């Protein structure tokens, strides 16, 4: 059976990725704090199983993944994909004015959780015959500094370097596993709503992001998810360590 484990499936890009995998007959295991009733009730060739977890809680995240792995070990696996999509943009605030607990949650969800999950995942499937694919969702903010996004720019840059380094390790080890980055560019999601609601003192560029919405410049998540899912369901077309952007295709 074909499985895709996807984080952040309650809404936004993650919900679209899960839906498209289910339509392509994948069994999806989704993780987020809130459930996704639409996916749970959907009548697609693939199935949906939800695990409610706060990815800011690293112990809970690790335990949840160990549980998922124990269940998957009972299955006959034909394909096993992992998409680490969940992330936060907050705190949108200049350094010096940030709330420590928000900052800690941010780093945990965006960077430490994907690192911890990758560690557990590669350890668990060390002796597997199936080539694994891990796709980490990044952002253009990894490559440029944005006033008020110091946390987001840093965690996405960290995720990029982490992904490239793990890809290099897998290459050297000759595992055949592929670890890649996917940049979805700007999409019409709650994350963009949060960005638009920032104050100009917190985020100097806020007007530009408000105009993206007014001018319909934000892509819908199904369109973006389709670019990623189309690639992931053909793992032989994937280059280990590659940076794929939606802009390469759309
Ligand atoms: N939107 C954009 O324009 C844009 C641009 C570039 C890159 N991206 C990237 O694309 C990805 C998806 O973004 P999006 O716009 O779809 O975001 P979104 O609409 O805000 O959805 C975020 C998802 O992550 C989950 N999540 C957040 N905090 C979590 C936590 N503590 N524990 C578990 N799950 C958590 C949320 O679920 P719960 O709240 O239910 O937990 C939700 O399912 C992110 O990696 C983002 O950085 C987005």
Short mmCIF file of C-alpha atoms and ligand atoms in Angstrom, two decimals:
data_model
loop_
_atom_site.label_atom_id
_atom_site.label_comp_id
_atom_site.label_asym_id
_atom_site.label_seq_id
_atom_site.Cartn_x
_atom_site.Cartn_y
_atom_site.Cartn_z
CA UNK A 1 0.00 0.00 0.00
CA UNK A 2 1.06 3.56 -0.66
CA UNK A 3 1.31 5.89 2.32
CA UNK A 4 1.90 9.63 2.68
CA UNK A 5 2.43 11.20 6.10
CA UNK A 6 1.70 14.93 5.97
CA UNK A 7 2.00 17.55 8.75
CA UNK A 8 -0.35 20.52 9.00
CA UNK A 9 -3.40 18.92 7.34
CA UNK A 10 -6.18 20.81 9.17
CA UNK A 11 -6.19 23.63 6.58
CA UNK A 12 -4.20 25.47 3.93
CA UNK A 13 -1.61 23.77 1.75
CA UNK A 14 -1.42 20.65 3.95
CA UNK A 15 -5.16 19.96 3.57
CA UNK A 16 -4.85 20.23 -0.23
CA UNK A 17 -1.79 17.96 -0.31
CA UNK A 18 -3.65 15.34 1.76
CA UNK A 19 -6.75 15.54 -0.47
CA UNK A 20 -4.75 15.13 -3.70
CA UNK A 21 -2.82 12.16 -2.29
CA UNK A 22 -6.12 10.52 -1.31
CA UNK A 23 -7.44 11.11 -4.83
CA UNK A 24 -4.28 9.38 -6.11
CA UNK A 25 -5.11 6.31 -3.93
CA UNK A 26 -2.58 7.06 -1.18
CA UNK A 27 -3.43 6.36 2.44
CA UNK A 28 -2.77 9.64 4.19
CA UNK A 29 -1.73 10.03 7.81
CA UNK A 30 -2.27 13.67 8.73
CA UNK A 31 -1.04 15.58 11.77
CA UNK A 32 -2.11 18.92 13.24
CA UNK A 33 -3.72 20.18 16.44
CA UNK A 34 -7.20 20.44 14.90
CA UNK A 35 -8.84 17.65 12.95
CA UNK A 36 -10.00 17.91 9.34
CA UNK A 37 -13.58 16.67 9.17
CA UNK A 38 -13.79 17.15 5.41
CA UNK A 39 -10.87 14.80 4.74
CA UNK A 40 -12.17 12.31 7.30
CA UNK A 41 -15.60 12.21 5.60
CA UNK A 42 -14.25 12.25 2.01
CA UNK A 43 -15.02 9.41 -0.38
CA UNK A 44 -11.73 9.06 -2.28
CA UNK A 45 -9.80 5.93 -3.32
CA UNK A 46 -7.27 6.60 -0.53
CA UNK A 47 -8.02 6.92 3.19
CA UNK A 48 -7.33 9.56 5.87
CA UNK A 49 -6.19 8.94 9.45
CA UNK A 50 -5.62 11.89 11.76
CA UNK A 51 -3.22 12.25 14.68
CA UNK A 52 -3.86 15.33 16.84
CA UNK A 53 -0.52 16.67 18.08
CA UNK A 54 1.09 19.97 18.95
CA UNK A 55 4.33 19.97 16.95
CA UNK A 56 5.73 22.60 19.33
CA UNK A 57 5.85 19.81 21.92
CA UNK A 58 8.86 17.81 20.73
CA UNK A 59 8.34 14.85 23.11
CA UNK A 60 4.71 14.51 22.01
CA UNK A 61 5.80 14.79 18.37
CA UNK A 62 8.41 12.07 18.76
CA UNK A 63 5.97 9.76 20.58
CA UNK A 64 3.29 10.32 17.95
CA UNK A 65 5.70 9.46 15.15
CA UNK A 66 6.85 6.32 16.98
CA UNK A 67 3.18 5.29 17.18
CA UNK A 68 2.66 6.00 13.46
CA UNK A 69 5.80 4.01 12.60
CA UNK A 70 4.68 1.05 14.76
CA UNK A 71 1.36 0.98 12.86
CA UNK A 72 3.04 1.32 9.46
CA UNK A 73 5.44 -1.52 10.28
CA UNK A 74 2.43 -3.87 10.24
CA UNK A 75 1.58 -2.88 6.65
CA UNK A 76 2.98 -4.06 3.35
CA UNK A 77 4.53 -0.82 2.16
CA UNK A 78 4.87 -0.05 -1.52
CA UNK A 79 5.65 3.63 -1.12
CA UNK A 80 6.28 5.85 1.92
CA UNK A 81 6.33 9.63 1.61
CA UNK A 82 6.75 12.22 4.35
CA UNK A 83 5.76 15.85 3.75
CA UNK A 84 6.72 18.29 6.51
CA UNK A 85 4.44 21.23 5.76
CA UNK A 86 3.24 22.57 9.14
CA UNK A 87 4.71 25.94 10.08
CA UNK A 88 4.02 29.24 11.80
CA UNK A 89 4.83 32.74 10.60
CA UNK A 90 4.25 34.36 14.01
CA UNK A 91 5.79 36.13 15.84
CA UNK A 92 5.77 38.91 13.24
CA UNK A 93 7.72 41.41 15.29
CA UNK A 94 11.13 43.06 15.42
CA UNK A 95 13.74 41.40 17.65
CA UNK A 96 13.66 43.05 21.05
CA UNK A 97 9.85 43.00 21.23
CA UNK A 98 9.09 39.30 20.92
CA UNK A 99 7.30 37.06 23.37
CA UNK A 100 9.64 34.21 24.41
CA UNK A 101 7.02 31.46 24.46
CA UNK A 102 5.81 32.43 20.96
CA UNK A 103 9.42 32.44 19.77
CA UNK A 104 10.07 29.02 21.31
CA UNK A 105 6.94 27.52 19.72
CA UNK A 106 7.95 29.03 16.39
CA UNK A 107 11.42 27.44 16.38
CA UNK A 108 10.00 24.13 17.62
CA UNK A 109 7.28 23.85 14.95
CA UNK A 110 9.28 25.21 12.00
CA UNK A 111 12.71 23.72 12.65
CA UNK A 112 13.18 21.42 15.64
CA UNK A 113 10.10 19.29 14.89
CA UNK A 114 11.13 18.54 11.25
CA UNK A 115 14.64 17.70 12.52
CA UNK A 116 13.34 15.42 15.29
CA UNK A 117 10.88 13.71 12.95
CA UNK A 118 13.53 13.16 10.26
CA UNK A 119 15.81 11.63 12.89
CA UNK A 120 13.13 9.20 14.12
CA UNK A 121 12.00 8.44 10.57
CA UNK A 122 15.44 7.59 9.13
CA UNK A 123 16.30 5.53 12.20
CA UNK A 124 13.06 3.53 12.02
CA UNK A 125 13.35 2.73 8.30
CA UNK A 126 17.12 2.06 8.29
CA UNK A 127 16.72 -1.46 6.90
CA UNK A 128 13.81 -0.82 4.58
CA UNK A 129 13.92 -1.79 0.91
CA UNK A 130 11.63 1.06 -0.15
CA UNK A 131 13.37 4.31 -1.08
CA UNK A 132 11.93 6.97 1.22
CA UNK A 133 11.07 10.49 0.11
CA UNK A 134 10.98 13.37 2.59
CA UNK A 135 9.74 16.74 1.29
CA UNK A 136 10.15 19.80 3.51
CA UNK A 137 8.06 22.87 2.70
CA UNK A 138 10.15 26.02 2.67
CA UNK A 139 9.65 29.65 1.66
CA UNK A 140 11.35 32.34 -0.40
CA UNK A 141 11.91 34.00 3.01
CA UNK A 142 14.73 31.49 3.57
CA UNK A 143 16.79 33.48 1.06
CA UNK A 144 15.99 37.08 1.92
CA UNK A 145 15.63 39.13 5.09
CA UNK A 146 12.18 40.60 5.69
CA UNK A 147 11.63 43.26 8.38
CA UNK A 148 9.56 41.69 11.18
CA UNK A 149 10.03 38.12 9.95
CA UNK A 150 13.37 37.45 11.68
CA UNK A 151 12.05 34.22 13.21
CA UNK A 152 10.44 32.93 10.00
CA UNK A 153 13.42 33.84 7.75
CA UNK A 154 15.78 32.11 10.22
CA UNK A 155 13.80 28.89 10.69
CA UNK A 156 13.15 28.49 6.95
CA UNK A 157 16.85 29.14 6.18
CA UNK A 158 17.72 26.58 8.87
CA UNK A 159 15.27 24.07 7.37
CA UNK A 160 16.85 24.56 3.93
CA UNK A 161 20.36 23.92 5.19
CA UNK A 162 19.21 20.98 7.31
CA UNK A 163 17.43 19.39 4.33
CA UNK A 164 20.42 19.85 2.03
CA UNK A 165 22.75 18.38 4.65
CA UNK A 166 20.60 15.31 5.30
CA UNK A 167 20.32 14.81 1.53
CA UNK A 168 24.13 14.89 1.30
CA UNK A 169 24.40 12.30 4.09
CA UNK A 170 21.89 9.98 2.40
CA UNK A 171 23.80 10.34 -0.89
CA UNK A 172 27.11 9.43 0.77
CA UNK A 173 25.49 6.52 2.59
CA UNK A 174 24.00 5.26 -0.68
CA UNK A 175 20.57 4.70 0.89
CA UNK A 176 18.60 5.75 -2.19
CA UNK A 177 16.41 7.93 0.06
CA UNK A 178 15.54 11.37 -1.28
CA UNK A 179 15.22 14.51 0.84
CA UNK A 180 13.97 17.63 -0.94
CA UNK A 181 12.67 21.17 -0.48
CA UNK A 182 9.46 22.56 -1.96
CA UNK A 183 8.80 26.29 -2.17
CA UNK A 184 5.05 26.94 -2.65
CA UNK A 185 5.38 30.75 -3.09
CA UNK A 186 2.44 32.93 -2.01
CA UNK A 187 -0.93 31.20 -1.46
CA UNK A 188 -4.34 32.24 -0.22
CA UNK A 189 -4.30 30.73 3.29
CA UNK A 190 -4.83 31.73 6.92
CA UNK A 191 -1.06 32.34 7.14
CA UNK A 192 -1.42 35.16 4.60
CA UNK A 193 -4.39 36.51 6.60
CA UNK A 194 -2.18 36.64 9.65
CA UNK A 195 0.52 38.48 7.67
CA UNK A 196 -2.04 41.05 6.41
CA UNK A 197 -3.31 41.67 9.93
CA UNK A 198 0.14 42.73 11.20
CA UNK A 199 0.74 46.33 12.14
CA UNK A 200 3.13 48.36 9.94
CA UNK A 201 5.39 48.85 12.99
CA UNK A 202 5.75 45.05 13.17
CA UNK A 203 5.91 44.40 9.43
CA UNK A 204 7.00 47.26 7.18
CA UNK A 205 5.87 45.53 3.95
CA UNK A 206 2.32 44.81 5.14
CA UNK A 207 0.66 47.00 2.44
CA UNK A 208 2.33 45.03 -0.32
CA UNK A 209 0.92 41.79 1.12
CA UNK A 210 -2.55 43.38 1.46
CA UNK A 211 -2.37 44.28 -2.22
CA UNK A 212 -1.51 40.63 -3.16
CA UNK A 213 -4.94 39.66 -1.81
CA UNK A 214 -6.77 42.59 -3.43
CA UNK A 215 -5.12 41.88 -6.79
CA UNK A 216 -5.80 38.13 -6.60
CA UNK A 217 -2.07 37.40 -6.75
CA UNK A 218 -2.25 34.56 -4.21
CA UNK A 219 -2.43 31.05 -5.68
CA UNK A 220 -5.04 28.64 -4.42
CA UNK A 221 -3.67 25.74 -2.43
CA UNK A 222 -5.06 22.96 -4.65
CA UNK A 223 -3.11 24.36 -7.63
CA UNK A 224 0.11 24.52 -5.63
CA UNK A 225 -0.38 21.15 -3.93
CA UNK A 226 -0.93 19.56 -7.33
CA UNK A 227 2.60 20.57 -8.42
CA UNK A 228 4.13 18.87 -5.37
CA UNK A 229 1.92 15.78 -5.37
CA UNK A 230 2.44 15.17 -9.12
CA UNK A 231 6.17 15.09 -8.46
CA UNK A 232 6.02 12.98 -5.31
CA UNK A 233 3.91 10.24 -6.87
CA UNK A 234 6.69 9.77 -9.44
CA UNK A 235 9.64 9.35 -7.05
CA UNK A 236 11.99 8.31 -9.86
CA UNK A 237 11.69 11.88 -11.25
CA UNK A 238 12.97 13.34 -7.96
CA UNK A 239 16.57 14.39 -7.51
CA UNK A 240 17.89 13.94 -3.97
CA UNK A 241 18.69 17.33 -2.36
CA UNK A 242 16.78 19.32 -5.00
CA UNK A 243 14.98 22.60 -4.42
CA UNK A 244 11.67 22.51 -6.27
CA UNK A 245 9.60 25.67 -6.58
CA UNK A 246 6.03 25.99 -7.74
CA UNK A 247 7.36 28.81 -9.93
CA UNK A 248 9.34 26.25 -11.99
CA UNK A 249 6.01 24.90 -13.22
CA UNK A 250 3.37 27.67 -12.93
N1 LIG B 1 0.83 30.86 2.64
C1 LIG B 1 1.88 31.30 1.98
O1 LIG B 1 1.80 32.28 1.22
C2 LIG B 1 3.20 30.59 2.09
C3 LIG B 1 4.29 31.08 1.38
C4 LIG B 1 5.52 30.39 1.43
C5 LIG B 1 5.63 29.25 2.20
N2 LIG B 1 4.55 28.81 2.91
C6 LIG B 1 4.72 27.58 3.70
O2 LIG B 1 3.71 26.64 3.30
C7 LIG B 1 3.38 25.80 4.42
C8 LIG B 1 1.88 25.78 4.65
O3 LIG B 1 1.47 27.09 4.96
P1 LIG B 1 -0.08 27.52 4.96
O4 LIG B 1 -0.12 28.87 4.38
O5 LIG B 1 -0.92 26.43 4.43
O6 LIG B 1 -0.32 27.69 6.56
P2 LIG B 1 -1.66 27.70 7.40
O7 LIG B 1 -2.85 27.90 6.53
O8 LIG B 1 -1.42 28.63 8.52
O9 LIG B 1 -1.72 26.18 7.95
C9 LIG B 1 -0.70 25.74 8.81
C10 LIG B 1 -0.91 24.27 9.17
O10 LIG B 1 0.12 23.92 10.11
C11 LIG B 1 -0.48 23.40 11.28
N3 LIG B 1 0.22 23.80 12.50
C12 LIG B 1 0.59 25.05 12.86
N4 LIG B 1 1.09 25.03 14.10
C13 LIG B 1 1.04 23.73 14.52
C14 LIG B 1 1.39 23.07 15.72
N5 LIG B 1 1.89 23.74 16.77
N6 LIG B 1 1.20 21.73 15.80
C15 LIG B 1 0.67 21.05 14.78
N7 LIG B 1 0.32 21.62 13.60
C16 LIG B 1 0.50 22.95 13.49
C17 LIG B 1 -1.89 24.00 11.31
O11 LIG B 1 -2.76 23.14 12.05
P3 LIG B 1 -3.37 23.45 13.48
O12 LIG B 1 -3.44 24.93 13.64
O13 LIG B 1 -4.70 22.77 13.45
O14 LIG B 1 -2.44 22.81 14.44
C18 LIG B 1 -2.25 24.02 9.82
O15 LIG B 1 -2.78 22.77 9.45
C19 LIG B 1 4.20 26.33 5.60
O16 LIG B 1 5.40 25.60 5.71
C20 LIG B 1 4.53 27.76 5.18
O17 LIG B 1 5.68 28.25 5.83
C21 LIG B 1 3.35 29.45 2.88
#
